[in-house]
Coordinates of C-alpha atoms in Angstrom, one line a residue:
M1 CA -53.7 -6.2 -16.6
Q2 CA -50.4 -6.4 -14.5
F3 CA -47.9 -9.6 -15.6
W4 CA -48.0 -10.9 -12.4
Q5 CA -52.1 -11.2 -12.5
R6 CA -54.0 -14.2 -14.1
P7 CA -57.4 -14.7 -15.1
K8 CA -59.3 -16.2 -12.3
I9 CA -60.0 -19.4 -14.1
A10 CA -55.9 -20.0 -14.8
L11 CA -55.9 -19.4 -10.7
G12 CA -58.0 -21.9 -10.0
V13 CA -56.1 -24.6 -12.6
G14 CA -52.5 -23.4 -11.8
V15 CA -31.2 -16.6 -2.3
L16 CA -27.5 -15.7 0.6
G17 CA -22.1 -18.5 7.5
V18 CA -20.8 -17.6 10.5
L19 CA -21.3 -13.9 11.1
L20 CA -19.1 -13.2 14.8
T21 CA -21.5 -10.2 16.0
A22 CA -19.0 -8.5 18.3
G23 CA -17.9 -4.6 19.1
A24 CA -13.8 -4.4 20.0
S25 CA -15.0 -3.8 23.4
F26 CA -15.6 -7.8 23.8
L27 CA -13.0 -9.2 22.5
L28 CA -10.6 -10.2 25.8
L29 CA -9.2 -13.2 24.7
Q30 CA -6.9 -13.9 27.4
P31 CA -3.5 -15.5 26.2
P32 CA -2.2 -18.9 28.8
A33 CA -2.0 -17.4 32.3
V34 CA 1.6 -18.9 31.8
P35 CA 3.6 -19.8 28.6
A36 CA 4.3 -22.9 28.6
P37 CA 4.9 -25.4 25.4
G38 CA 2.0 -27.8 27.0
V39 CA -2.1 -27.2 25.2
A40 CA -3.8 -24.1 26.6
R41 CA -7.3 -22.6 25.8
A42 CA -9.1 -19.5 26.1
S43 CA -12.7 -18.9 26.1
L44 CA -14.3 -16.2 25.9
T45 CA -17.9 -15.5 26.4
P46 CA -19.0 -12.0 25.2
P47 CA -21.7 -9.6 26.9
P48 CA -25.4 -9.9 26.3
S49 CA -25.2 -6.4 24.6
E50 CA -22.7 -8.0 21.8
P51 CA -23.8 -11.6 21.2
L52 CA -21.6 -13.9 18.6
E53 CA -23.7 -14.3 15.9
A54 CA -24.3 -17.3 13.4
I55 CA -24.5 -16.8 9.6
F56 CA -23.6 -18.2 6.5
N57 CA -19.6 -18.4 5.9
I58 CA -16.7 -18.5 7.8
N59 CA -16.0 -15.6 9.3
V60 CA -12.7 -15.7 11.2
A61 CA -9.5 -16.3 10.4
L62 CA -6.3 -16.6 11.7
T63 CA -3.1 -14.8 10.5
P64 CA -0.4 -17.8 9.0
D65 CA 2.4 -17.1 11.9
G66 CA -0.8 -17.1 14.6
T67 CA 0.0 -13.8 16.3
R68 CA -3.4 -12.3 14.5
M69 CA -7.5 -12.9 13.7
V70 CA -9.1 -11.3 11.6
Y71 CA -13.2 -11.8 12.0
R72 CA -16.5 -10.5 10.8
G73 CA -18.3 -8.2 13.5
L74 CA -20.9 -5.7 14.3
F75 CA -20.2 -2.6 15.5
D76 CA -22.5 0.6 16.5
G77 CA -25.3 -2.1 14.0
Q78 CA -22.9 -2.4 11.3
S79 CA -20.7 -5.1 9.8
H80 CA -17.2 -4.9 9.9
L81 CA -13.9 -6.7 9.4
F82 CA -11.7 -6.3 13.1
V83 CA -8.1 -7.2 13.5
R84 CA -6.6 -8.1 16.5
S85 CA -3.1 -9.3 17.6
L86 CA -3.7 -11.9 19.9
D87 CA -1.4 -10.8 22.1
E88 CA -2.9 -7.7 22.7
F89 CA -6.1 -7.0 24.7
E90 CA -8.3 -4.5 21.7
A91 CA -9.4 -5.3 18.4
T92 CA -9.5 -2.6 15.3
P93 CA -11.8 -2.6 12.7
L94 CA -10.9 -2.0 8.9
T95 CA -12.7 0.9 8.3
G96 CA -13.9 2.1 4.9
L97 CA -15.0 -1.6 3.2
S98 CA -18.5 -2.3 1.8
L99 CA -21.5 -3.1 4.2
D100 CA -21.0 -6.8 4.1
P101 CA -17.6 -7.6 4.0
R102 CA -17.9 -11.2 4.2
N103 CA -15.5 -14.5 4.8
P104 CA -12.0 -13.1 5.3
F105 CA -8.8 -15.1 4.4
I106 CA -4.8 -13.9 4.8
S107 CA -2.4 -13.7 2.3
P108 CA 0.6 -15.8 3.0
D109 CA 2.8 -13.1 4.3
G110 CA -0.1 -12.2 6.5
T111 CA 0.0 -8.8 5.1
R112 CA -3.4 -8.5 3.1
V113 CA -7.2 -9.8 3.6
G114 CA -9.1 -11.0 0.8
F115 CA -12.5 -10.7 1.5
F116 CA -15.8 -10.6 -0.1
D117 CA -18.2 -7.6 -0.5
G118 CA -21.4 -9.6 -0.1
N119 CA -22.2 -10.8 -3.6
R120 CA -20.7 -8.8 -5.4
S121 CA -17.0 -9.2 -5.5
L122 CA -13.8 -10.3 -4.4
Q123 CA -11.6 -7.7 -3.0
R124 CA -8.6 -7.3 -0.5
V125 CA -6.9 -4.8 1.7
S126 CA -4.2 -4.1 3.9
I127 CA -3.9 -6.3 7.3
L128 CA -2.7 -2.2 8.6
G129 CA -6.1 -0.7 6.9
G130 CA -6.9 1.8 4.0
P131 CA -8.7 1.6 0.7
P132 CA -9.6 -1.9 -0.2
V133 CA -9.5 -3.6 -4.1
T134 CA -11.1 -4.9 -6.0
I135 CA -10.1 -8.1 -7.5
T136 CA -12.9 -9.5 -9.3
D137 CA -16.9 -9.5 -9.5
I138 CA -18.3 -13.0 -8.5
P139 CA -21.5 -14.8 -9.8
G140 CA -23.1 -16.2 -6.4
G141 CA -22.5 -15.8 -3.1
P142 CA -19.1 -16.7 -1.4
R143 CA -18.6 -19.9 -0.5
G144 CA -14.6 -19.4 0.7
A145 CA -11.4 -18.8 -0.6
S146 CA -7.7 -19.6 0.0
W147 CA -4.7 -17.6 -1.1
G148 CA -1.9 -19.0 -2.4
S149 CA 1.9 -18.4 -2.0
D150 CA 1.9 -17.7 -6.2
D151 CA -0.9 -14.4 -5.1
T152 CA -3.2 -16.3 -7.1
I153 CA -6.8 -16.8 -5.3
V154 CA -9.1 -19.5 -5.8
F155 CA -12.9 -19.5 -4.7
A156 CA -16.0 -20.8 -4.7
T157 CA -19.6 -19.0 -5.0
G158 CA -23.0 -20.2 -4.1
N159 CA -23.4 -20.2 -8.4
P160 CA -23.2 -24.1 -8.8
E161 CA -22.2 -24.0 -12.6
S162 CA -19.1 -22.1 -11.7
G163 CA -17.7 -25.2 -9.4
L164 CA -13.7 -23.6 -8.1
L165 CA -12.5 -20.1 -9.9
R166 CA -9.2 -18.9 -9.5
V167 CA -7.6 -15.6 -10.2
G168 CA -5.0 -13.3 -9.4
V169 CA -4.8 -11.0 -6.9
G170 CA -4.3 -8.6 -9.1
G171 CA -7.4 -9.0 -11.0
G172 CA -7.7 -10.2 -14.9
D173 CA -9.4 -13.3 -16.0
V174 CA -11.2 -15.9 -13.9
E175 CA -9.9 -19.2 -14.7
T176 CA -12.6 -22.2 -13.7
L177 CA -10.7 -25.1 -12.1
T178 CA -14.3 -27.4 -12.0
V179 CA -17.3 -27.9 -12.6
P180 CA -20.4 -29.6 -10.1
D181 CA -21.1 -33.2 -12.1
P182 CA -24.7 -32.9 -11.5
E183 CA -24.7 -37.1 -12.6
Q184 CA -22.4 -37.7 -9.8
G185 CA -24.6 -36.5 -7.6
E186 CA -22.3 -33.6 -7.1
R187 CA -24.8 -30.3 -6.1
D188 CA -21.9 -27.4 -5.9
H189 CA -17.8 -27.1 -5.0
L190 CA -17.1 -25.0 -1.8
W191 CA -14.4 -23.9 0.7
P192 CA -11.4 -24.5 -1.5
E193 CA -8.1 -24.3 0.4
I194 CA -4.8 -24.7 -1.4
L195 CA -2.5 -26.9 -0.6
P196 CA 1.5 -26.3 0.3
G197 CA 3.6 -26.4 -3.4
G198 CA 0.6 -24.5 -4.5
E199 CA -0.3 -27.7 -7.2
S200 CA -3.8 -28.6 -5.1
V201 CA -6.5 -27.8 -4.0
L202 CA -9.0 -29.7 -0.7
F203 CA -12.6 -29.2 -1.6
T204 CA -16.2 -29.8 -0.5
I205 CA -18.0 -31.7 -3.0
R206 CA -21.8 -30.7 -2.1
T207 CA -24.1 -33.6 -2.9
N208 CA -27.6 -33.9 -3.4
G209 CA -27.8 -36.0 -0.2
P210 CA -27.4 -34.6 3.4
L211 CA -25.0 -32.2 4.9
E212 CA -23.4 -35.0 6.1
N213 CA -23.0 -36.7 3.2
A214 CA -20.6 -34.0 1.8
Q215 CA -17.1 -35.0 0.6
V216 CA -13.4 -33.8 0.8
A217 CA -11.0 -33.7 -2.5
V218 CA -8.5 -33.0 -3.8
L219 CA -8.2 -31.1 -7.3
S220 CA -5.1 -31.1 -9.1
L221 CA -4.0 -27.7 -10.8
Q222 CA -1.7 -29.6 -13.3
T223 CA -4.2 -32.2 -14.8
G224 CA -7.6 -30.2 -13.4
E225 CA -8.6 -33.6 -12.3
Y226 CA -9.8 -34.5 -8.6
D227 CA -10.7 -37.1 -6.9
V228 CA -12.9 -38.3 -3.6
L229 CA -10.4 -38.3 -0.4
F230 CA -13.3 -39.1 2.0
P231 CA -16.7 -38.8 2.6
G232 CA -18.7 -37.2 5.3
G233 CA -16.9 -34.2 5.6
S234 CA -16.3 -30.1 4.7
S235 CA -14.6 -27.0 5.0
A236 CA -11.6 -29.4 5.5
R237 CA -8.0 -28.0 6.8
Y238 CA -4.3 -29.4 6.2
V239 CA -2.2 -29.0 8.6
P240 CA 1.3 -29.0 8.6
T241 CA 1.4 -32.1 11.3
G242 CA 0.0 -34.4 8.6
H243 CA -3.0 -34.2 9.0
I244 CA -6.4 -32.7 7.5
V245 CA -8.6 -31.5 9.9
Y246 CA -12.5 -31.0 9.3
G247 CA -16.0 -30.4 9.8
V248 CA -19.0 -32.7 10.2
G249 CA -22.3 -32.5 12.5
G250 CA -20.6 -29.9 14.4
T251 CA -18.0 -32.0 15.0
L252 CA -14.0 -31.1 14.0
R253 CA -12.5 -34.8 12.8
A254 CA -9.0 -35.1 11.9
V255 CA -7.8 -38.1 9.9
G256 CA -3.7 -38.4 8.8
F257 CA -2.7 -36.9 5.6
D258 CA 0.3 -37.6 3.4
L259 CA 1.3 -34.7 0.6
G260 CA 3.9 -36.5 -1.6
T261 CA 0.6 -39.0 -2.4
L262 CA -2.2 -37.1 -1.3
T263 CA -3.5 -40.0 -0.1
V264 CA -5.3 -40.6 4.0
T265 CA -3.1 -42.0 6.2
T266 CA -5.6 -43.0 8.8
E267 CA -9.1 -43.6 10.2
P268 CA -11.1 -40.3 11.0
I269 CA -11.0 -39.3 14.8
P270 CA -13.1 -36.9 16.4
V271 CA -10.5 -33.9 18.2
I272 CA -12.7 -30.8 18.5
E273 CA -16.7 -30.9 19.7
E274 CA -19.3 -28.2 19.5
V275 CA -17.9 -26.5 16.7
L276 CA -20.6 -24.2 15.1
M277 CA -20.8 -25.3 11.7
G278 CA -23.6 -23.4 9.1
A279 CA -25.6 -25.0 6.9
G280 CA -23.8 -24.1 4.1
G281 CA -21.4 -26.7 5.8
E282 CA -18.7 -23.8 7.0
A283 CA -17.0 -25.4 9.7
N284 CA -16.4 -22.1 11.9
F285 CA -12.3 -22.7 12.3
D286 CA -8.9 -21.9 11.7
I287 CA -5.5 -22.9 12.3
A288 CA -2.3 -21.2 12.0
Q289 CA 1.1 -22.5 11.0
D290 CA 2.6 -22.5 15.0
G291 CA -0.5 -24.4 16.0
A292 CA -2.9 -21.7 16.9
L293 CA -6.4 -22.6 16.8
V294 CA -9.4 -20.4 17.0
Y295 CA -13.7 -22.0 16.5
V296 CA -16.5 -21.0 17.3
S297 CA -18.2 -22.9 19.6
G298 CA -21.9 -23.9 19.6
T299 CA -24.4 -26.2 17.6
T300 CA -24.3 -27.1 14.4
G301 CA -26.7 -25.9 11.6
G302 CA -26.0 -21.9 11.0
A303 CA -28.2 -19.3 13.1
A304 CA -29.9 -20.2 16.2
G305 CA -33.5 -21.1 16.2
L306 CA -35.9 -18.0 16.2
D307 CA -39.0 -16.9 17.4
L308 CA -41.3 -15.1 15.4
V309 CA -42.9 -12.2 17.6
W310 CA -44.8 -8.9 17.2
V311 CA -43.9 -6.2 19.0
D312 CA -46.1 -3.1 18.9
Q313 CA -45.0 0.6 18.6
E314 CA -44.6 0.7 22.4
G315 CA -42.3 -1.9 22.5
N316 CA -44.5 -4.9 24.0
K317 CA -43.4 -7.9 22.4
E318 CA -46.5 -11.2 21.8
L319 CA -44.0 -14.6 20.9
L320 CA -46.5 -15.9 18.0
P321 CA -47.3 -19.9 18.7
A322 CA -45.0 -20.9 16.1
E323 CA -42.8 -23.5 17.2
P324 CA -38.8 -22.1 16.8
G325 CA -36.8 -22.2 13.3
R326 CA -34.5 -21.3 11.0
Y327 CA -36.4 -18.4 10.1
A328 CA -35.7 -15.6 7.3
S329 CA -37.3 -12.4 5.7
P330 CA -40.5 -12.7 6.9
R331 CA -43.8 -10.6 5.1
L332 CA -47.1 -10.4 6.0
S333 CA -49.7 -10.5 2.7
P334 CA -51.6 -7.2 2.2
D335 CA -54.7 -8.3 4.5
G336 CA -52.0 -9.0 7.1
S337 CA -53.5 -12.7 7.6
R338 CA -50.7 -14.8 6.0
M339 CA -47.0 -14.9 5.8
A340 CA -44.5 -15.6 3.8
I341 CA -41.2 -16.9 5.2
Q342 CA -38.2 -19.0 4.6
V343 CA -37.0 -21.5 6.5
R344 CA -34.3 -23.9 6.4
D345 CA -34.1 -27.1 7.3
P346 CA -31.1 -29.5 8.8
D347 CA -29.3 -30.7 5.7
G348 CA -29.0 -27.1 4.6
N349 CA -31.7 -26.4 2.0
S350 CA -34.0 -23.6 2.6
D351 CA -37.7 -23.2 1.0
I352 CA -40.6 -20.7 1.2
F353 CA -43.3 -21.7 3.4
T354 CA -46.7 -19.6 4.2
Y355 CA -47.9 -19.3 7.4
D356 CA -51.3 -18.4 8.5
I357 CA -51.6 -16.6 11.3
S358 CA -54.9 -16.8 13.0
R359 CA -54.5 -21.1 12.8
N360 CA -50.9 -21.2 13.4
N361 CA -50.4 -23.4 10.2
F362 CA -47.6 -23.3 8.6
S363 CA -47.6 -25.1 4.7
Q364 CA -44.4 -25.7 2.4
F365 CA -45.0 -23.6 -0.7
T366 CA -41.5 -24.3 -2.4
F367 CA -40.1 -27.8 -3.1
H368 CA -36.8 -27.5 -4.4
D369 CA -33.6 -28.6 -3.5
S370 CA -31.6 -25.2 -4.2
A371 CA -31.8 -21.9 -2.1
D372 CA -35.2 -20.4 -1.8
C373 CA -35.4 -17.3 0.2
C374 CA -37.1 -13.4 0.8
P375 CA -40.7 -14.0 -0.8
F376 CA -42.9 -11.1 -1.6
W377 CA -46.9 -10.7 -2.1
T378 CA -48.4 -9.5 -5.4
P379 CA -50.3 -6.6 -4.0
D380 CA -53.7 -8.0 -4.2
G381 CA -52.3 -11.4 -2.5
A382 CA -52.9 -13.8 -4.8
R383 CA -49.4 -14.9 -5.7
V384 CA -46.1 -14.9 -3.8
V385 CA -42.9 -14.0 -5.5
W386 CA -39.3 -14.7 -4.4
S387 CA -35.6 -15.8 -5.7
S388 CA -34.4 -18.6 -5.6
A389 CA -30.5 -19.7 -6.9
R390 CA -32.2 -22.9 -8.9
N391 CA -31.0 -21.4 -12.0
G392 CA -27.7 -20.7 -10.4
S393 CA -28.1 -16.5 -10.7
G394 CA -31.1 -16.2 -7.9
N395 CA -33.3 -15.3 -10.0
L396 CA -36.7 -14.0 -9.0
Y397 CA -39.4 -16.8 -9.2
M398 CA -43.3 -16.4 -9.0
K399 CA -46.3 -18.8 -7.5
N400 CA -50.1 -18.9 -7.3
A401 CA -50.3 -17.8 -3.1
D402 CA -52.3 -20.9 -2.7
G403 CA -49.9 -23.6 -4.0
T404 CA -51.6 -24.4 -7.0
G405 CA -49.7 -23.6 -10.9
E406 CA -46.8 -23.9 -12.1
V407 CA -43.4 -22.4 -11.5
E408 CA -42.9 -19.1 -13.0
R409 CA -39.7 -17.2 -13.9
V410 CA -40.0 -13.6 -14.0
G411 CA -37.0 -10.7 -15.1
E412 CA -34.1 -13.5 -16.3
S413 CA -31.2 -11.8 -15.4
D414 CA -27.4 -13.3 -15.2
A415 CA -27.0 -11.3 -12.0
S416 CA -29.0 -12.2 -8.5
Q417 CA -32.1 -10.6 -8.2
I418 CA -34.0 -9.7 -4.4
G419 CA -37.8 -8.3 -4.9
F420 CA -38.7 -5.7 -2.5
T421 CA -41.7 -3.7 -3.4
W422 CA -44.3 -2.8 -5.8
S423 CA -45.0 0.7 -7.1
A424 CA -48.9 2.1 -6.1
D425 CA -50.4 0.6 -9.4
G426 CA -49.1 -2.2 -9.4
A427 CA -47.0 -2.6 -12.5
D428 CA -43.9 -2.4 -11.9
L429 CA -41.9 -4.2 -9.1
I430 CA -38.2 -3.2 -8.0
F431 CA -36.0 -5.3 -7.1
A432 CA -32.4 -5.2 -5.8
S433 CA -29.1 -6.6 -8.1
G434 CA -26.5 -8.5 -6.9
N435 CA -24.6 -5.4 -8.5
G436 CA -25.2 -3.6 -5.7
D437 CA -28.3 -1.3 -8.2
L438 CA -31.9 -0.7 -8.0
Y439 CA -34.2 -2.0 -11.2
T440 CA -37.4 -2.3 -12.6
L441 CA -39.0 -4.7 -14.6
S442 CA -42.5 -4.2 -15.3
G443 CA -45.3 -5.2 -18.4
D444 CA -46.6 -8.3 -20.1
D445 CA -43.1 -9.1 -21.8
Q446 CA -41.5 -8.5 -17.8
A447 CA -38.7 -5.8 -19.3
V448 CA -36.0 -5.2 -17.3
A449 CA -35.0 -1.6 -16.3
P450 CA -32.4 -0.1 -14.4
L451 CA -34.1 2.5 -12.2
F452 CA -30.9 4.1 -11.3
E453 CA -27.8 3.6 -12.1
T454 CA -24.4 4.8 -9.3
E455 CA -21.0 3.3 -8.4
F456 CA -22.5 2.7 -4.5
S457 CA -24.4 -0.6 -3.2
E458 CA -28.3 -0.3 -3.2
T459 CA -31.1 -2.2 -1.7
R460 CA -34.0 -3.1 0.4
P461 CA -36.1 -0.4 -1.4
R462 CA -39.5 0.4 -0.3
V463 CA -42.6 2.7 -2.0
S464 CA -44.3 4.7 -0.8
P465 CA -48.2 4.3 0.0
D466 CA -49.2 7.3 -2.1
G467 CA -46.5 5.6 -5.3
R468 CA -44.8 9.1 -4.9
W469 CA -41.8 8.3 -3.0
I470 CA -38.7 5.7 -3.2
A471 CA -37.1 4.9 0.1
Y472 CA -34.2 2.7 -0.1
E473 CA -30.3 1.9 1.6
S474 CA -27.4 3.3 0.5
N475 CA -23.6 2.9 1.4
E476 CA -22.8 6.0 -0.6
D477 CA -20.9 8.6 2.4
G478 CA -19.0 4.8 3.4
T479 CA -22.1 3.9 5.9
A480 CA -25.5 2.5 5.2
N481 CA -28.1 5.0 5.8
V482 CA -31.9 6.0 4.3
Y483 CA -32.5 7.8 1.6
V484 CA -35.5 8.9 -0.1
R485 CA -36.2 10.0 -4.2
P486 CA -38.9 11.1 -5.7
F487 CA -40.5 7.8 -7.6
P488 CA -40.5 7.1 -10.4
D489 CA -39.3 10.4 -11.1
V490 CA -35.6 8.9 -9.4
G491 CA -33.2 12.3 -11.2
G492 CA -35.9 14.9 -9.5
G493 CA -33.9 15.0 -6.0
K494 CA -32.5 13.1 -3.3
W495 CA -32.6 13.3 0.8
K496 CA -30.9 11.3 3.2
V497 CA -33.1 10.5 6.6
S498 CA -31.3 8.5 8.8
A499 CA -29.1 10.7 11.0
Q500 CA -26.5 8.0 11.8
G501 CA -26.9 5.2 10.4
G502 CA -29.1 3.1 9.0
V503 CA -31.1 0.4 7.1
H504 CA -34.4 -1.5 5.9
P505 CA -37.0 1.3 6.1
L506 CA -40.7 1.1 5.9
W507 CA -43.4 3.3 5.3
S508 CA -46.1 3.8 7.6
P509 CA -49.6 2.8 6.2
D510 CA -50.3 7.0 6.1
G511 CA -46.8 7.3 4.7
R512 CA -46.1 10.2 7.3
E513 CA -43.9 8.3 9.0
L514 CA -40.9 5.9 7.7
F515 CA -39.3 3.5 9.8
Y516 CA -35.6 1.8 10.0
S517 CA -33.2 0.1 12.2
T518 CA -29.8 0.9 13.1
G519 CA -28.4 -1.8 15.6
D520 CA -31.0 -3.0 18.2
S521 CA -32.9 0.0 17.7
V522 CA -35.9 1.0 15.5
L523 CA -36.3 4.5 14.7
A524 CA -39.3 6.4 13.2
V525 CA -39.3 10.0 11.5
P526 CA -42.2 12.1 10.8
I527 CA -42.5 12.6 6.8
T528 CA -43.9 15.8 5.4
T529 CA -45.1 16.2 1.3
D530 CA -47.6 19.2 1.3
V531 CA -44.7 21.3 -0.5
T532 CA -41.5 19.3 -0.9
F533 CA -40.2 16.1 0.8
D534 CA -38.7 16.7 4.0
A535 CA -38.1 14.4 7.2
G536 CA -38.0 15.1 10.8
N537 CA -35.7 14.0 13.8
P538 CA -35.3 10.9 13.7
R539 CA -37.2 8.9 17.4
L540 CA -37.2 6.0 18.7
V541 CA -40.1 3.5 18.6
F542 CA -38.4 0.5 20.6
Q543 CA -35.2 -0.9 21.5
G544 CA -34.5 -4.9 22.0
R545 CA -32.4 -8.2 20.7
Y546 CA -34.4 -8.8 17.5
E547 CA -32.7 -9.4 13.9
T548 CA -32.3 -6.0 12.4
T549 CA -28.7 -5.8 11.2
R550 CA -28.3 -9.1 8.2
P551 CA -27.3 -7.2 5.0
V552 CA -29.6 -7.0 1.7
R553 CA -32.9 -9.0 2.3
P554 CA -35.4 -8.5 4.1
L555 CA -35.8 -8.3 7.7
F556 CA -39.1 -7.9 9.4
D557 CA -42.1 -6.4 8.4
L558 CA -45.3 -4.0 8.7
A559 CA -48.6 -5.2 10.0
P560 CA -51.0 -3.4 7.4
D561 CA -52.5 -1.2 10.1
G562 CA -48.7 -0.4 11.1
T563 CA -49.5 -1.3 15.2
R564 CA -46.9 -3.3 15.2
F565 CA -43.6 -5.0 13.6
L566 CA -43.4 -8.5 12.5
M567 CA -39.7 -9.8 13.6
T568 CA -37.5 -12.4 14.5
Q569 CA -35.3 -12.9 17.8
R570 CA -33.4 -15.6 18.9
T571 CA -35.1 -18.1 21.0
G572 CA -34.1 -18.6 24.4
T573 CA -34.7 -15.1 24.8
Q574 CA -35.7 -13.1 28.2
S575 CA -37.2 -10.8 29.1
D576 CA -34.7 -8.3 29.7
D577 CA -33.4 -9.1 26.1
T578 CA -30.1 -10.8 27.1
F579 CA -29.4 -14.6 26.5
A580 CA -26.7 -17.0 26.6
P581 CA -24.2 -15.8 23.8
L582 CA -21.9 -18.5 21.8
N583 CA -18.1 -18.7 22.5
L584 CA -14.9 -17.4 20.4
V585 CA -12.0 -20.8 21.6
A586 CA -8.6 -20.2 21.5
V587 CA -6.6 -23.7 21.8
F588 CA -2.8 -22.5 22.1
N589 CA 0.1 -25.2 20.5
W590 CA -2.9 -28.2 19.8
F591 CA -0.4 -29.2 17.3
E592 CA 0.4 -31.3 20.3
E593 CA -2.8 -32.6 21.5
L594 CA -3.9 -33.4 17.6
K595 CA -0.5 -35.3 17.1
D596 CA -1.2 -37.4 20.4
R597 CA -5.1 -38.1 19.3
V598 CA -4.3 -39.2 15.6
P599 CA -0.9 -40.3 15.7
V600 CA 0.4 -40.5 11.4
P601 CA 2.3 -43.1 10.0

C-alpha cells in the first residue's frame, strides 16, 4: 500500500501579474506627432499573432527619466524581458536570463534592471544586457520590488509570513521589515515603493476580504511602524506632483499626499479607466518622473476568461460546455472521466474544482483563503494532490477525490512544491521545487529526496508509461528544452528531445511518442527504446492560440487514449485563432492632466 492510498473504510468516512506577451515587432509605440506641452496619448494594438496577455505581477516599468521601457514579453515561445527606448521603433531582448523573468523594476539611475527569476530568486542585470547577477533567494512568488537610492531593494513575496523584506543590491542578509498581523485581518504585505528620501515605503495590505478592501499603507524605515493611509486600493505609486496614484477595480485613482507629513490631503478621484489589474491586486502601470505614464488597458481580474477545449491530433477543436472561467492547470483523471482544475475567483483567491465531463458539472474541492493550484490525481483516481500556499511556502496537500475526509499535508518542505507525475508502480511522487530541482516523495514516512540536482532550473517532469524514463524541462543550454533521462537511475544518461526550444512534455499512452509545446505549436517526437533511448525528428501536431507557454505549472493534458488534448484558450477566440488583443497605452506629459483633475493644497 502506497502513502497516498487508504483502506476503503477510511475513504468512506474521510500555488504562482501581468504578462505582456509580445515580440519586438509590435512595440511600435508612436510618440505624439507634434511635441507640445499638452497631454498626448498613444495606443498600440499588437497583431493577433502576438497579443498582450495577463498573468501575475506588474510586468511593465519605466526608467525614472521616462526614456526607456522594460516589459515582459513572449518571443519565439519563450519569455523575455525587453528594453525599448520610447523614441525608437524596436525593442531589444535581455538575453541570458532565466526561463521565467518577472516583475521588472529599474534602478534610480536607470542603468540596471531588477527582476524575479520566477519563484526562485531576486536578480539584477544591466539595462544594456549582459549576464544576470543573483541578489538573493526568495521565500515565495514575486509581489513587487522597489530600488532605493542607497542601493537597497525592498521587495515582497507571496509568502504571507514574510511581509516586506529588504536586501542590498550586492546581496547579503535579508532583513524583515514587516510581518502581516492576522488578528487585524491582514493577509499579506505587497507591492512596495520606496518614497523619495528613502525613509518610508508605500505598500499594500491585502486583507481577508475582497480585493477592493485592500489598504494602502506607509512604513517608516526608522521606527519599523506603519500606518494605513486609506482603504480600497492597491499598487500605490508616489509622483512628484504631490499625489499617490493607485489601482482599484480596474481604475487608477489619485489622492493628494504630503511627503513631509506622510498624510493624505484630498479625497480620491478617478484619473484613468480600464487599467488591467491582476488577481493579487497588481495594477499594471508605471509613471516616470518626467510625467510619462504607461499602462495596460483591459478588464480587471488578471487573465482574460478562458474556455476549456478538446483539440485532436489533426487540430480540430471542440469546446466543452463549461462556462468560461479563470482556469489554470487542467489535469484529467486516470480514466478520463473527470478533470481537476484551478479556478480563480473575482477576489483573487484560487481553489481547486473537479469537473465531471459527461455531466458538465463543477464541484468545488478546496475551500481555503490561500492560493490552491496545480492539482493532479493519484494513480487510482481516488485522491487529488495539489499545491497550496496555506502554510506560506506552497507545499503539497491531498484529499479524497469525492471531497470527503480531511486535508492531509504531504512531504513538508520550506520550499514551494508542484507535483506532476508518479512512478509506474505508484510508489514515488515526483515534484518540482521552488529551488529549481526535481524531488521524489515516497514511502509511508513520505521521505523527500532529490531526484538529481543541477545549477539549472528543471520542472514539469513526466514518467513514461512503462516507468523506465522521465521527461522534463530544463534551461541548461540557456533556453527551455525537453530532456529525457533513465528512471529511476537518472544518472544513466541524458538526451535532448526538443530541437529548438520546448516545454511541457507529455508521453503518449504507449510511450512511443513524446509531445511538447513551443510557442503556439504542439509537436511530437517518435521515441524508440529497443536498445537504448532514441528520439526522432519532431512533427507538428497542431498550432493555435492556446495556453501553452506559461512557466512552471501544468498547462494542458492528454486524454488517456491519446486521441485528443485538453487545452484552454482565451474566451472569444475565433475559428482563425484571432481575438481582440489588449492594448499598451502611453500618456506623455500626464502630470498636467493629473494636476488639473486632482488639485492639491
